[in-house]
């Protein structure tokens, strides 16, 4: 079982910085989803259902 360490810092206007073991990424949230600087994102299709896209680790 792995241990994940992650810290999110709000930067304002829907932006946040995610600090983790592998580095830093910046993400932008909107009403329907989010996209981050590493090329992954999430789109909310309906309540309780979302679609994730982009690179896998």
Short mmCIF file of C-alpha atoms in Angstrom, two decimals:
data_model
loop_
_atom_site.label_atom_id
_atom_site.label_comp_id
_atom_site.label_asym_id
_atom_site.label_seq_id
_atom_site.Cartn_x
_atom_site.Cartn_y
_atom_site.Cartn_z
CA UNK A 1 0.00 0.00 0.00
CA UNK A 2 1.41 3.38 -1.02
CA UNK A 3 1.41 6.66 0.81
CA UNK A 4 0.39 9.81 -1.02
CA UNK A 5 1.40 13.24 0.17
CA UNK A 6 -0.36 16.16 -1.47
CA UNK A 7 -1.00 19.80 -0.59
CA UNK A 8 -3.23 22.21 -2.51
CA UNK A 9 -2.73 25.98 -2.25
CA UNK A 10 -5.43 28.29 -3.60
CA UNK A 11 -4.11 31.07 -5.84
CA UNK A 12 -7.44 32.82 -6.49
CA UNK A 13 -9.85 33.08 -9.46
CA UNK A 14 -10.17 29.28 -9.81
CA UNK A 15 -6.42 28.60 -9.89
CA UNK A 16 -4.58 26.37 -7.45
CA UNK A 17 -1.10 24.92 -7.05
CA UNK A 18 -0.80 21.24 -6.18
CA UNK A 19 2.34 20.34 -4.26
CA UNK A 20 3.28 16.67 -4.14
CA UNK A 21 6.13 14.21 -3.96
CA UNK A 22 6.73 14.33 -7.72
CA UNK A 23 6.68 18.13 -8.03
CA UNK A 24 4.29 21.04 -8.52
CA UNK A 25 1.40 21.44 -10.95
CA UNK A 26 -1.05 24.28 -11.48
CA UNK A 27 -4.74 23.65 -12.14
CA UNK A 28 -7.65 25.79 -13.34
CA UNK A 29 -11.17 24.98 -12.18
CA UNK A 30 -14.37 25.97 -13.93
CA UNK A 31 -18.03 25.27 -13.38
CA UNK A 32 -17.92 22.02 -15.42
CA UNK A 33 -14.43 20.66 -14.68
CA UNK A 34 -10.72 21.29 -14.34
CA UNK A 35 -7.50 21.12 -16.35
CA UNK A 36 -3.97 21.05 -14.98
CA UNK A 37 -0.51 21.87 -16.28
CA UNK A 38 0.45 18.17 -16.61
CA UNK A 39 -2.14 17.58 -19.32
CA UNK A 40 -4.91 15.85 -17.40
CA UNK A 41 -8.41 17.04 -16.71
CA UNK A 42 -11.90 16.20 -15.55
CA UNK A 43 -15.24 17.18 -17.07
CA UNK A 44 -18.46 16.82 -15.10
CA UNK A 45 -21.11 15.28 -17.36
CA UNK A 46 -23.96 15.14 -14.85
CA UNK A 47 -24.33 14.89 -11.11
CA UNK A 48 -22.15 12.02 -9.90
CA UNK A 49 -20.69 11.25 -13.36
CA UNK A 50 -17.41 12.68 -14.65
CA UNK A 51 -14.97 11.97 -17.47
CA UNK A 52 -11.21 12.02 -16.85
CA UNK A 53 -8.81 12.53 -19.75
CA UNK A 54 -5.12 12.98 -20.42
CA UNK A 55 -1.85 11.30 -19.53
CA UNK A 56 -1.57 8.38 -17.15
CA UNK A 57 1.28 8.02 -14.69
#
